[in-house]
């Protein structure tokens, strides 16, 4: 009676039937335990520590605390990770061996058997169709609970025993004559919570049961009724109630939908709020884009741009003509021609007498960009400069001076560009190659370079346009989540004349055979030149990203080199390349490789990104199981850049299912988008995007793969919302703003808004 009153009094909800069939999970003497009867009488709020809630013992509270569930609110937010539907009841005759089933029948006989101390309790259960023997080991205490004449529901695994079936230690429920029972065809939905050794899912379920009704009655919604109805979203309180205690599949799906949407919406609002903050009042140079300028830029390229490049150039160029700073991600598979698009943008800056900068993640890449850009621009008046860590002394001073005076038009470099000594005269376009290697902060630093008040126009801040190129294609919607403050352009086609790369995965036992085949293709007299990369991993996997593994790695590289020079590749011109070499040495070796003076380059992952040698047609990767998918795809992208058919051989000994899956993906496709999607499936989005590293809270409910539609919806709404109310300070937005800042304020650097 009292409980009914509580229920009705909470949130003006129509009273729900109390959850039924609680006892299936509760064996024997625990039946009807703490659950409902323990309902709190004392008051508590969402911030009350669980230890202070009547009905939750200190042991339970302690176990929950170790799951970082301290308060009532924490527990409510700990929604089930999945749901199990309990099986419908079966008639005994239909039970199959080893099946987990629920049956119902009359107890016709019971007995205690076995030696003292090891006594078991046995019962015979009959329904209209057959007989099931039940046995509880050490269960003699049950004799007072279960006796002939009772109706019983039993749940457990049915094992064949003689002509019939036996269930050992089944969970059971004694059915009362007049009890309301669920329809026999429908099983109850059980929440499954992420649990621990100290407390299992059922224990969490019980604790939730104690606080749920009262707690959800106190949950305030940060979305208005109007907005919720427009998006067909449940009220927050209902979402939590149904997430914990669904009666139907629709219940938990709807609950999940609202909770996932909340996470995505808050995240996106945060991202766009930051963008509004960054752009607020900031001007950018509006660059000129005329037919004449377009023609002049195109004339610099010795080829026709692909349609895909043209399309992206339209988008980029349109951005650059605006007087507000633009922010665009250009994604395209390796070799799709992103650099050319970036150069187009940079030349637009030059045409308006402004400066542009291209920042690469490694010196090797910076040097290569510098080389190819200089080549495209040879004979023109555009002044291109290179600034990396190994440009030193006088030369560096002179370069920095030319950048500051405006005598440099295009500057190519590495992190070295980020030091405060480097100032631009009028920086209008920033291009960042290989985004995933740079953090959000570095992007911001580079953007600030454009804010030097060199022009003293007196009209406040001015920022450059920012273009980010990534050769690790990211599924579009996901890119939008992470780089929500970037517009996205995708180059979907490769320049013509590329032949597909054949990929093979082989075992280390076949390595001699592989290298004999490599030798047969290298440096054939009278034929077009073919060259090979042979990549060895960093042994210390922590160093592999930097491409310069530990000493052990270099030894590995050297021993392979020694083996091949004296063995399979005797007589071929073999050289080594690794990150420990000085930039000059690497340059020298790359130059020799590029001009065909080296047949095979044995290297670490320094060549992972961007290196472009069209006559390199063979890529061999040793210990390929140690590389990530994105890395393998990048490595493979070093070949297949010319007309000649290329091959990628992955020598691997996968020791984990994930490693095996990665190799299968590589063998199965050359499409970078497919690779990226699979990478997500295998690793999960958090890792792929370094979301965790970036310090952003991971999503608890939302699944970036599964909830893409919801994400798109959240993004659309967030854009419009922030446009309307950039600081979320409108009427009715107080709670939303508070929750947003609490979840995302810190990592998005929104603290100062709050
Ligand atoms: P990405 O940076 O996307 O990996 P690049 O811009 O380095 O690709 O281009 C790869 C190679 O293709 C370069 O040698 C480049 O000069 C060439 N290339 C780019 N666009 C075209 C095109 N439209 N037609 C022919 N070759 C192209
Ligand atoms: Mg590139």
XYZ file of C-alpha atoms and ligand atoms in Angstrom:
782
model
C 0.000 0.000 0.000
C 2.694 2.405 1.054
C 4.687 1.628 -2.032
C 1.829 2.365 -4.349
C 1.495 5.786 -2.775
C 5.200 6.415 -3.289
C 5.001 5.466 -6.891
C 2.124 7.736 -7.612
C 3.739 10.566 -5.733
C 7.028 10.680 -7.605
C 6.817 12.280 -10.977
C 3.166 12.397 -11.796
C 3.785 9.243 -13.761
C 0.984 6.829 -14.400
C 1.713 4.129 -11.876
C 3.581 1.316 -13.517
C 3.157 -2.250 -12.619
C 5.962 -3.241 -10.321
C 8.551 -5.306 -12.083
C 7.451 -8.861 -12.068
C 9.325 -12.081 -11.893
C 12.051 -10.697 -9.756
C 12.688 -13.983 -8.137
C 13.972 -15.899 -11.118
C 17.443 -14.682 -10.472
C 17.216 -15.208 -6.772
C 17.935 -18.718 -5.682
C 16.129 -20.347 -2.856
C 16.482 -18.638 0.432
C 17.274 -15.261 -1.025
C 13.892 -14.990 -2.551
C 12.163 -11.757 -1.899
C 15.369 -10.340 -0.464
C 16.431 -6.778 -0.211
C 14.694 -5.673 -3.420
C 11.327 -4.059 -3.004
C 10.972 -4.558 0.704
C 14.089 -2.501 1.246
C 12.500 0.578 -0.300
C 13.758 3.667 1.395
C 11.663 5.446 3.885
C 14.235 8.105 4.646
C 14.768 10.879 2.164
C 17.691 11.020 -0.213
C 18.603 13.054 -3.221
C 20.666 12.391 -6.325
C 23.755 13.632 -4.534
C 23.311 11.473 -1.441
C 26.138 8.959 -1.062
C 24.886 5.437 -1.607
C 26.294 4.444 1.752
C 23.697 6.695 3.366
C 20.698 5.154 1.635
C 18.548 2.865 3.734
C 18.510 -0.614 2.227
C 21.969 -0.383 0.665
C 24.432 -2.054 2.971
C 27.939 -0.805 3.510
C 29.413 -3.780 1.661
C 27.281 -3.033 -1.388
C 28.059 0.669 -1.186
C 31.761 -0.165 -0.953
C 31.601 -2.444 -3.984
C 29.737 0.219 -5.960
C 32.256 2.840 -4.937
C 34.954 0.759 -6.543
C 32.987 1.040 -9.759
C 33.131 4.800 -9.215
C 29.473 4.854 -8.293
C 29.422 7.000 -5.200
C 26.133 8.848 -5.158
C 22.567 7.927 -6.006
C 22.947 9.927 -9.203
C 26.064 7.968 -10.189
C 24.153 4.738 -9.810
C 21.248 5.998 -11.877
C 23.627 7.058 -14.627
C 25.184 3.602 -14.631
C 22.744 2.304 -17.192
C 22.809 -1.327 -18.311
C 25.265 -2.164 -21.051
C 22.823 -4.592 -22.570
C 19.646 -6.543 -21.916
C 18.825 -10.193 -21.764
C 15.476 -11.603 -22.506
C 14.643 -14.465 -20.292
C 13.451 -17.354 -22.193
C 9.813 -18.148 -22.375
C 8.683 -21.204 -20.521
C 8.887 -24.517 -22.282
C 6.795 -27.543 -21.792
C 9.062 -30.268 -20.427
C 8.587 -32.564 -23.417
C 10.061 -29.899 -25.704
C 13.235 -29.388 -23.701
C 16.409 -30.202 -25.601
C 19.609 -31.409 -23.945
C 21.912 -28.692 -22.501
C 19.389 -25.968 -23.199
C 18.880 -23.267 -20.581
C 15.162 -23.292 -19.992
C 12.372 -22.228 -17.730
C 9.753 -24.846 -16.948
C 6.743 -24.898 -14.688
C 5.035 -27.789 -12.986
C 3.835 -29.491 -9.835
C 6.234 -30.826 -7.251
C 5.263 -34.485 -6.817
C 8.071 -35.822 -4.645
C 11.095 -34.533 -2.720
C 13.925 -36.088 -0.718
C 17.233 -35.382 0.899
C 19.945 -37.757 -0.254
C 23.654 -38.339 0.099
C 26.064 -38.594 3.036
C 25.850 -36.132 5.865
C 27.685 -32.936 5.046
C 27.229 -33.496 1.335
C 23.519 -33.769 1.244
C 21.572 -32.855 -1.800
C 17.934 -32.013 -2.127
C 15.972 -33.549 -4.961
C 12.521 -32.750 -6.296
C 10.449 -34.157 -9.106
C 8.600 -31.671 -11.255
C 5.779 -32.774 -13.548
C 3.857 -30.833 -16.138
C 1.236 -32.128 -18.560
C 3.949 -33.237 -20.977
C 6.689 -34.817 -18.899
C 9.016 -35.037 -15.927
C 12.044 -32.961 -14.879
C 14.282 -33.903 -11.974
C 15.621 -31.021 -9.953
C 18.653 -31.279 -7.713
C 20.293 -28.800 -5.359
C 23.657 -29.776 -3.981
C 24.124 -28.910 -0.326
C 20.462 -28.035 -0.481
C 18.960 -29.879 2.440
C 17.751 -26.590 3.889
C 15.272 -26.404 1.020
C 13.176 -29.196 2.461
C 11.152 -26.690 4.460
C 10.469 -24.560 1.364
C 9.794 -27.055 -1.366
C 7.398 -29.930 -0.798
C 4.924 -31.972 -2.789
C 1.837 -30.096 -3.815
C 3.552 -26.806 -4.677
C 3.599 -25.268 -8.124
C 7.091 -24.264 -9.074
C 8.850 -22.468 -11.852
C 12.451 -23.597 -12.345
C 15.183 -22.100 -14.492
C 18.463 -23.699 -15.387
C 20.367 -25.920 -17.754
C 18.668 -29.201 -18.603
C 21.050 -32.152 -18.805
C 20.066 -35.529 -20.080
C 20.068 -38.078 -17.329
C 18.887 -41.580 -18.103
C 15.611 -41.409 -20.001
C 14.759 -37.936 -18.693
C 16.270 -34.588 -17.825
C 17.843 -33.148 -14.747
C 18.460 -29.553 -13.748
C 21.202 -28.922 -11.212
C 20.915 -25.970 -8.839
C 18.071 -24.349 -10.738
C 16.785 -20.939 -9.808
C 13.195 -21.235 -8.762
C 10.048 -19.414 -7.910
C 7.198 -20.795 -5.893
C 4.015 -19.872 -7.712
C 1.100 -18.802 -5.606
C -2.375 -19.900 -6.562
C -3.681 -16.414 -7.173
C -0.447 -14.763 -8.245
C -0.403 -12.647 -11.331
C 1.814 -14.370 -13.814
C 3.401 -13.211 -17.017
C 2.020 -14.639 -20.202
C 3.927 -17.856 -20.737
C 5.221 -16.822 -24.162
C 6.936 -13.671 -23.022
C 10.082 -13.637 -20.991
C 11.091 -10.738 -18.837
C 13.842 -8.402 -19.979
C 16.733 -8.325 -17.596
C 19.242 -5.484 -17.525
C 22.878 -6.525 -17.619
C 25.170 -4.056 -15.879
C 28.856 -3.716 -16.264
C 29.906 -5.204 -12.949
C 32.970 -6.287 -11.033
C 34.208 -9.134 -8.916
C 32.921 -7.417 -5.817
C 29.402 -6.943 -7.104
C 27.671 -8.727 -9.926
C 25.054 -7.383 -12.272
C 22.177 -8.736 -10.191
C 23.538 -6.933 -7.145
C 23.646 -3.664 -9.042
C 20.145 -4.326 -10.306
C 18.963 -4.726 -6.730
C 20.651 -1.525 -5.598
C 19.131 0.345 -8.521
C 15.746 -1.079 -7.552
C 16.055 0.512 -4.144
C 16.699 4.046 -5.373
C 15.176 4.131 -8.833
C 11.673 5.482 -8.341
C 12.576 8.148 -5.873
C 15.701 9.138 -7.783
C 14.108 9.541 -11.199
C 11.427 11.644 -9.568
C 14.147 14.191 -8.905
C 15.708 14.233 -12.339
C 15.305 17.523 -14.107
C 15.357 17.612 -17.864
C 17.706 20.008 -19.624
C 15.669 19.763 -22.807
C 12.327 21.491 -23.093
C 9.135 19.556 -23.647
C 8.711 21.315 -26.942
C 12.136 20.352 -28.243
C 11.781 16.816 -26.977
C 8.503 16.380 -28.729
C 9.924 17.721 -31.965
C 12.638 15.086 -31.813
C 10.414 12.365 -30.311
C 12.642 11.983 -27.302
C 11.557 10.658 -23.927
C 11.778 12.879 -20.871
C 15.087 12.279 -19.126
C 13.474 10.770 -16.027
C 11.533 8.278 -18.122
C 14.618 7.437 -20.108
C 16.496 6.493 -16.955
C 13.566 4.577 -15.532
C 13.080 2.571 -18.714
C 16.777 2.034 -19.215
C 16.945 0.321 -15.842
C 13.558 -1.376 -15.877
C 12.334 -1.933 -19.404
C 9.281 -4.036 -19.894
C 9.538 -4.232 -23.648
C 12.264 -3.878 -26.225
C 10.730 -0.596 -27.294
C 11.201 0.679 -23.733
C 14.933 0.222 -23.607
C 15.477 1.234 -27.208
C 13.681 4.520 -26.649
C 15.534 5.041 -23.389
C 18.848 4.351 -25.046
C 18.007 6.658 -27.914
C 17.383 9.588 -25.592
C 20.473 8.959 -23.479
C 22.733 8.481 -26.489
C 21.318 11.566 -28.140
C 22.014 13.543 -24.991
C 25.665 12.579 -25.038
C 26.042 13.435 -28.692
C 24.112 16.670 -28.467
C 26.090 17.916 -25.485
C 29.343 17.011 -27.203
C 28.362 18.759 -30.409
C 27.047 21.814 -28.600
C 30.403 22.027 -26.856
C 32.322 21.769 -30.094
C 30.260 24.436 -31.828
C 30.281 26.657 -28.791
C 34.044 26.604 -28.923
C 33.961 27.396 -32.590
C 31.683 30.358 -32.005
C 34.011 31.537 -29.287
C 37.064 31.259 -31.495
C 35.469 32.969 -34.398
C 33.652 35.609 -32.504
C 34.679 38.894 -33.995
C 37.691 37.390 -35.726
C 38.385 38.558 -39.230
C 40.334 36.806 -41.956
C 41.872 37.969 -45.177
C 39.394 37.623 -47.994
C 41.414 36.191 -50.874
C 40.858 37.037 -54.497
C 39.619 34.310 -56.776
C 39.182 35.319 -60.379
C 39.126 33.377 -63.610
C 42.571 34.716 -64.334
C 43.981 33.666 -60.982
C 42.415 30.232 -61.383
C 43.974 29.794 -64.811
C 47.371 30.974 -63.607
C 47.384 28.512 -60.735
C 46.250 25.587 -62.888
C 48.958 26.306 -65.417
C 51.480 25.373 -62.721
C 50.425 21.744 -62.665
C 51.772 19.395 -65.331
C 48.494 17.445 -65.297
C 44.777 18.009 -65.373
C 43.160 18.060 -61.960
C 40.751 15.241 -61.354
C 37.067 15.975 -60.971
C 37.354 15.122 -57.305
C 40.157 17.629 -56.882
C 38.184 20.259 -58.773
C 35.204 19.769 -56.545
C 37.223 20.170 -53.390
C 39.043 23.184 -54.788
C 35.687 24.860 -55.363
C 34.810 24.362 -51.716
C 38.185 25.455 -50.435
C 38.443 28.503 -52.661
C 34.946 29.633 -51.747
C 35.984 29.515 -48.079
C 39.049 31.595 -48.725
C 37.112 34.410 -50.314
C 35.215 34.956 -47.049
C 36.387 37.519 -44.532
C 35.869 35.085 -41.689
C 38.474 32.411 -40.957
C 37.543 29.068 -42.438
C 38.499 25.702 -41.075
C 38.387 22.753 -43.402
C 39.450 19.138 -43.310
C 40.502 17.646 -46.624
C 40.421 13.917 -46.469
C 41.495 11.662 -49.255
C 43.206 8.383 -49.660
C 46.956 8.256 -49.964
C 47.997 9.535 -53.350
C 44.668 11.184 -54.100
C 46.372 14.499 -54.694
C 45.636 16.520 -51.572
C 48.894 18.430 -51.735
C 47.943 19.868 -55.079
C 44.688 21.131 -53.632
C 46.566 22.655 -50.731
C 49.001 24.313 -53.092
C 46.094 25.820 -54.994
C 44.910 27.394 -51.739
C 48.367 28.654 -50.891
C 48.749 30.212 -54.317
C 45.474 32.038 -53.787
C 47.105 33.653 -50.780
C 50.127 34.579 -52.849
C 47.881 36.042 -55.562
C 46.436 38.369 -52.929
C 49.969 39.236 -51.780
C 49.657 37.270 -48.572
C 51.656 34.428 -47.085
C 50.871 30.759 -46.706
C 52.425 28.038 -44.623
C 52.419 24.268 -44.907
C 53.273 22.266 -41.827
C 54.253 18.603 -42.084
C 54.642 16.088 -39.259
C 58.193 15.008 -40.133
C 61.255 16.623 -41.633
C 61.324 14.084 -44.408
C 57.833 15.063 -45.452
C 58.493 18.767 -45.106
C 61.515 18.391 -47.319
C 59.564 16.415 -49.860
C 56.758 18.972 -49.928
C 59.310 21.708 -50.281
C 60.877 19.834 -53.173
C 57.671 19.176 -55.067
C 56.246 22.646 -54.480
C 59.478 24.223 -55.626
C 59.304 22.097 -58.747
C 55.706 23.103 -59.515
C 56.705 26.734 -59.017
C 60.076 26.721 -60.732
C 60.433 29.700 -63.027
C 57.733 31.619 -61.187
C 58.259 34.546 -58.887
C 56.840 32.793 -55.863
C 59.407 32.551 -53.089
C 59.291 29.261 -51.204
C 61.154 28.684 -47.924
C 61.906 25.587 -45.885
C 62.100 25.781 -42.108
C 62.723 22.633 -40.099
C 64.590 21.802 -36.919
C 67.736 21.049 -38.849
C 67.873 24.411 -40.537
C 70.171 26.154 -38.097
C 72.369 29.133 -37.347
C 72.671 31.931 -39.850
C 70.534 30.196 -42.404
C 67.727 29.922 -39.920
C 67.999 33.541 -38.895
C 67.864 34.635 -42.485
C 64.837 32.459 -43.189
C 63.001 33.704 -40.124
C 63.783 37.277 -41.189
C 62.389 36.701 -44.675
C 59.220 35.230 -43.191
C 58.801 38.247 -40.913
C 59.437 40.787 -43.639
C 57.112 39.176 -46.121
C 59.939 38.240 -48.477
C 58.842 34.623 -48.176
C 55.538 33.780 -49.845
C 55.166 30.112 -49.040
C 56.829 28.529 -46.035
C 57.105 24.773 -45.662
C 58.181 23.290 -42.364
C 57.720 21.213 -39.266
C 57.068 21.906 -35.604
C 59.954 24.298 -35.841
C 57.420 26.749 -37.246
C 55.607 26.778 -33.951
C 58.319 28.515 -31.953
C 57.556 32.036 -30.980
C 60.464 33.442 -32.929
C 58.693 32.722 -36.141
C 56.433 35.623 -37.108
C 54.680 36.207 -40.356
C 54.164 39.464 -42.103
C 50.705 38.567 -43.334
C 49.756 34.941 -42.943
C 46.494 34.136 -44.688
C 46.481 30.363 -45.246
C 47.698 27.607 -42.945
C 47.869 24.064 -44.290
C 48.485 21.217 -41.884
C 49.411 17.885 -43.392
C 48.468 14.653 -41.649
C 46.222 16.051 -39.012
C 46.238 13.003 -36.800
C 49.804 13.709 -35.822
C 49.073 17.134 -34.504
C 46.973 17.987 -31.515
C 44.253 20.551 -31.231
C 46.630 22.838 -29.370
C 49.222 22.936 -32.101
C 46.544 23.826 -34.576
C 45.552 26.717 -32.359
C 49.145 27.908 -32.013
C 49.606 27.991 -35.725
C 46.351 29.818 -36.156
C 47.522 32.444 -33.728
C 50.516 33.108 -35.941
C 48.154 34.940 -38.205
C 47.045 37.170 -35.409
C 50.228 39.169 -35.154
C 49.081 42.723 -35.567
C 51.697 43.299 -38.236
C 49.364 45.096 -40.563
C 48.071 47.267 -37.732
C 44.758 47.704 -39.419
C 43.418 48.442 -35.989
C 40.293 46.451 -36.631
C 40.877 43.786 -34.019
C 42.035 40.228 -34.444
C 42.661 38.530 -37.729
C 43.139 34.799 -38.247
C 44.351 32.787 -41.196
C 42.210 30.241 -42.976
C 43.113 26.738 -41.884
C 43.178 23.648 -44.076
C 43.900 20.268 -42.571
C 44.863 17.362 -44.807
C 44.561 13.820 -43.634
C 45.629 10.752 -45.522
C 43.843 8.521 -43.075
C 40.351 8.797 -44.418
C 37.816 8.876 -41.679
C 34.193 7.997 -42.229
C 32.506 11.276 -42.713
C 30.171 11.346 -39.780
C 32.925 10.398 -37.424
C 35.152 13.081 -38.747
C 32.362 15.458 -38.010
C 32.186 14.382 -34.425
C 35.800 14.710 -33.654
C 36.500 17.686 -35.829
C 33.052 19.081 -35.393
C 34.465 22.534 -35.840
C 35.829 21.699 -39.264
C 34.031 21.531 -42.534
C 34.921 18.417 -44.423
C 35.857 17.879 -48.066
C 36.643 14.475 -49.449
C 38.716 13.576 -52.513
C 37.119 10.347 -53.554
C 39.046 9.416 -56.659
C 42.667 8.777 -57.431
C 44.435 10.461 -60.343
C 44.167 8.369 -63.497
C 46.668 5.791 -64.590
C 47.257 4.166 -61.235
C 47.141 0.427 -61.282
C 45.745 -1.439 -58.315
C 48.066 -2.851 -55.697
C 48.058 -6.580 -55.120
C 48.343 -7.442 -51.442
C 49.527 -10.790 -50.081
C 49.879 -11.956 -46.510
C 52.557 -14.625 -46.046
C 54.163 -16.358 -43.088
C 57.766 -15.752 -42.013
C 58.611 -19.217 -43.314
C 58.026 -17.925 -46.821
C 60.276 -14.921 -46.423
C 63.188 -16.355 -48.459
C 60.804 -17.020 -51.299
C 59.428 -13.469 -51.028
C 62.883 -11.922 -51.270
C 63.897 -14.129 -54.187
C 60.819 -12.859 -55.978
C 61.688 -9.283 -55.005
C 65.181 -9.787 -56.413
C 63.730 -11.048 -59.663
C 61.819 -7.843 -60.145
C 64.480 -5.356 -59.126
C 66.705 -3.620 -61.602
C 65.844 -5.735 -64.614
C 67.989 -4.830 -67.567
C 66.133 -3.181 -70.394
C 62.898 -2.877 -68.461
C 61.338 -0.032 -66.629
C 62.921 0.504 -63.240
C 61.322 -1.142 -60.250
C 62.258 -0.480 -56.651
C 61.298 -1.884 -53.285
C 60.700 -0.722 -49.753
C 61.323 -3.253 -47.022
C 59.901 -2.066 -43.733
C 60.855 -3.366 -40.319
C 58.873 -2.366 -37.230
C 60.145 -0.649 -34.172
C 60.659 -3.411 -31.647
C 59.670 -1.020 -28.912
C 56.133 -0.422 -30.057
C 55.923 2.783 -28.045
C 58.443 4.358 -30.350
C 56.931 3.165 -33.568
C 54.763 6.226 -34.090
C 57.812 8.422 -34.204
C 59.312 6.098 -36.738
C 62.613 5.772 -34.940
C 62.532 2.677 -32.831
C 65.051 1.705 -30.213
C 68.490 0.216 -30.735
C 67.072 -3.266 -30.888
C 65.076 -2.108 -33.866
C 68.076 -0.737 -35.674
C 69.933 -3.968 -35.058
C 66.993 -5.768 -36.516
C 67.146 -3.510 -39.503
C 70.891 -4.063 -39.817
C 70.701 -7.822 -39.469
C 68.025 -7.981 -42.115
C 70.161 -5.806 -44.337
C 73.175 -8.042 -43.772
C 71.132 -11.158 -44.439
C 69.633 -9.815 -47.649
C 72.866 -8.330 -48.983
C 74.604 -11.667 -48.554
C 71.586 -13.711 -49.493
C 68.528 -13.153 -51.599
C 69.437 -9.619 -52.688
C 73.094 -10.261 -53.499
C 74.232 -7.867 -56.171
C 71.302 -5.491 -55.692
C 71.862 -1.992 -54.423
C 70.495 -2.046 -50.875
C 70.436 0.855 -48.415
C 69.028 1.509 -44.965
C 66.950 4.461 -43.815
C 65.810 5.221 -40.305
C 64.839 8.041 -38.009
C 68.139 8.057 -36.142
C 69.987 9.316 -39.162
C 70.571 12.998 -39.599
C 68.183 14.731 -41.911
C 71.037 15.266 -44.325
C 71.887 11.597 -44.517
C 68.239 10.699 -44.973
C 67.867 13.304 -47.652
C 70.877 11.966 -49.435
C 69.598 8.402 -49.334
C 66.084 9.402 -50.403
C 67.500 11.403 -53.265
C 69.499 8.383 -54.419
C 66.472 6.141 -54.095
C 64.322 8.604 -55.987
C 66.792 8.802 -58.823
C 67.023 5.029 -59.079
C 70.494 4.534 -57.639
C 69.147 2.283 -54.918
C 67.078 -0.835 -55.642
C 65.806 -1.668 -52.194
C 65.406 0.538 -49.184
C 65.306 -1.216 -45.837
C 63.681 1.184 -43.461
C 61.647 1.883 -40.384
C 58.325 3.670 -40.565
C 60.009 6.987 -41.356
C 58.691 6.417 -44.827
C 55.190 5.860 -43.550
C 53.559 9.052 -44.668
C 53.635 10.891 -47.893
C 56.863 9.720 -49.473
C 56.322 9.712 -53.194
C 58.523 7.678 -55.554
C 56.571 6.485 -58.596
C 58.992 3.734 -59.627
C 58.769 2.074 -56.224
C 56.444 -0.841 -56.915
C 57.178 -3.296 -54.128
C 56.405 -2.941 -50.455
C 57.465 -5.671 -48.087
C 56.514 -5.318 -44.431
C 58.261 -7.519 -41.884
C 56.312 -8.401 -38.716
C 53.235 -6.870 -40.266
C 51.160 -8.130 -37.335
C 52.724 -5.435 -35.190
C 51.432 -2.556 -37.243
C 48.090 -0.857 -36.931
C 45.713 -0.831 -39.860
C 46.115 2.850 -40.575
C 49.863 2.424 -40.572
C 49.773 -0.582 -42.887
C 47.528 1.295 -45.254
C 49.896 4.258 -45.193
C 52.843 1.988 -45.901
C 51.055 0.332 -48.782
C 50.276 3.792 -50.129
C 53.993 4.295 -50.792
C 53.683 2.025 -53.813
C 51.178 2.013 -56.649
C 52.107 5.585 -57.521
C 53.171 4.905 -61.061
C 51.702 3.110 -64.046
C 53.381 -0.181 -63.273
C 51.516 -2.801 -61.291
C 52.560 -2.782 -57.641
C 52.596 -5.373 -54.909
C 52.466 -5.296 -51.151
C 53.690 -8.329 -49.240
C 52.899 -8.525 -45.546
C 55.101 -11.014 -43.743
C 53.216 -11.799 -40.606
C 52.572 -14.186 -37.806
C 49.372 -12.925 -36.202
C 49.085 -13.891 -32.565
C 45.807 -12.222 -31.725
C 42.394 -12.211 -33.413
C 42.713 -8.444 -33.881
C 46.022 -8.807 -35.678
C 44.521 -11.472 -37.888
C 41.544 -9.252 -38.612
C 43.819 -6.367 -39.596
C 45.730 -8.508 -42.048
C 42.520 -9.815 -43.557
C 41.310 -6.291 -44.108
C 44.564 -5.388 -45.855
C 44.343 -8.429 -48.089
C 40.706 -7.720 -48.829
C 40.677 -4.087 -49.901
C 42.806 -1.172 -51.039
C 40.078 1.366 -50.379
C 41.188 3.643 -47.569
C 37.631 4.344 -46.520
C 36.893 0.685 -46.063
C 40.155 0.280 -44.165
C 39.220 3.150 -41.880
C 35.780 1.726 -41.210
C 37.190 -1.678 -40.399
C 39.786 -0.085 -38.200
C 36.966 1.466 -36.242
C 35.200 -1.829 -35.919
C 38.301 -3.557 -34.668
C 39.600 -0.900 -32.330
C 36.622 1.227 -31.459
C 36.406 4.931 -32.146
C 37.936 6.082 -28.883
C 41.304 4.697 -29.785
C 41.254 5.528 -33.437
C 40.754 9.183 -32.747
C 42.729 9.305 -29.558
C 39.569 10.610 -27.938
C 40.750 9.299 -24.624
C 44.145 10.853 -24.992
C 42.618 14.144 -25.889
C 40.991 14.027 -22.484
C 37.434 14.161 -23.677
C 34.990 12.057 -21.756
C 34.146 8.911 -23.655
C 30.581 8.250 -24.555
C 28.879 5.895 -22.155
C 25.766 5.115 -24.130
C 26.303 6.428 -27.645
C 28.124 4.220 -30.093
C 29.691 6.228 -32.877
C 29.297 3.440 -35.382
C 25.797 2.405 -34.499
C 24.378 5.833 -33.760
C 25.445 7.712 -36.840
C 21.971 8.925 -37.671
C 21.545 10.199 -34.166
C 24.914 11.887 -34.439
C 23.922 13.627 -37.641
C 20.755 14.828 -35.968
C 22.638 16.063 -32.922
C 25.110 17.885 -35.126
C 22.428 19.605 -37.153
C 20.613 20.701 -34.035
C 23.798 21.842 -32.334
C 24.792 24.035 -35.285
C 21.423 25.748 -35.359
C 21.279 26.015 -31.610
C 24.639 27.735 -31.229
C 23.830 30.035 -34.110
C 20.719 31.092 -32.242
C 22.272 31.164 -28.817
C 26.083 31.106 -28.996
C 26.652 31.075 -25.252
C 23.606 29.058 -24.260
C 22.416 31.819 -22.025
C 18.853 32.010 -23.254
C 15.785 31.300 -21.175
C 15.477 27.652 -20.246
C 19.080 26.897 -21.210
C 20.581 27.220 -17.779
C 20.589 23.549 -16.887
C 21.784 22.504 -20.323
C 24.660 24.943 -20.115
C 25.600 23.809 -16.652
C 25.672 20.158 -17.668
C 27.552 20.923 -20.857
C 30.308 22.785 -19.073
C 30.559 20.134 -16.427
C 31.054 17.377 -19.005
C 33.013 19.099 -21.731
C 34.110 22.474 -20.423
C 37.565 21.483 -19.410
C 38.843 19.572 -22.387
C 37.267 21.919 -24.885
C 38.761 24.863 -23.056
C 35.323 26.330 -22.513
C 36.063 27.049 -18.892
C 36.256 30.772 -19.365
C 32.727 30.852 -20.707
C 31.340 29.506 -17.495
P 48.396 12.861 -51.293
O 49.074 13.980 -50.577
O 46.919 12.973 -51.305
O 48.866 11.513 -50.816
P 49.795 13.928 -53.503
O 49.216 15.268 -53.520
O 51.142 13.739 -52.896
O 48.790 12.932 -52.792
O 49.757 13.332 -54.964
C 50.284 12.064 -55.256
C 50.939 12.086 -56.590
O 49.978 12.273 -57.613
C 51.929 13.235 -56.760
O 53.023 12.768 -57.497
C 51.149 14.264 -57.526
O 51.987 15.103 -58.274
C 50.289 13.395 -58.412
N 49.029 14.006 -58.813
C 48.239 14.786 -58.044
N 47.135 15.155 -58.728
C 47.230 14.591 -59.948
C 46.403 14.586 -61.118
N 45.261 15.264 -61.161
N 46.812 13.898 -62.179
C 47.979 13.217 -62.157
N 48.802 13.178 -61.097
C 48.443 13.844 -59.996
Mg 50.482 13.797 -48.977
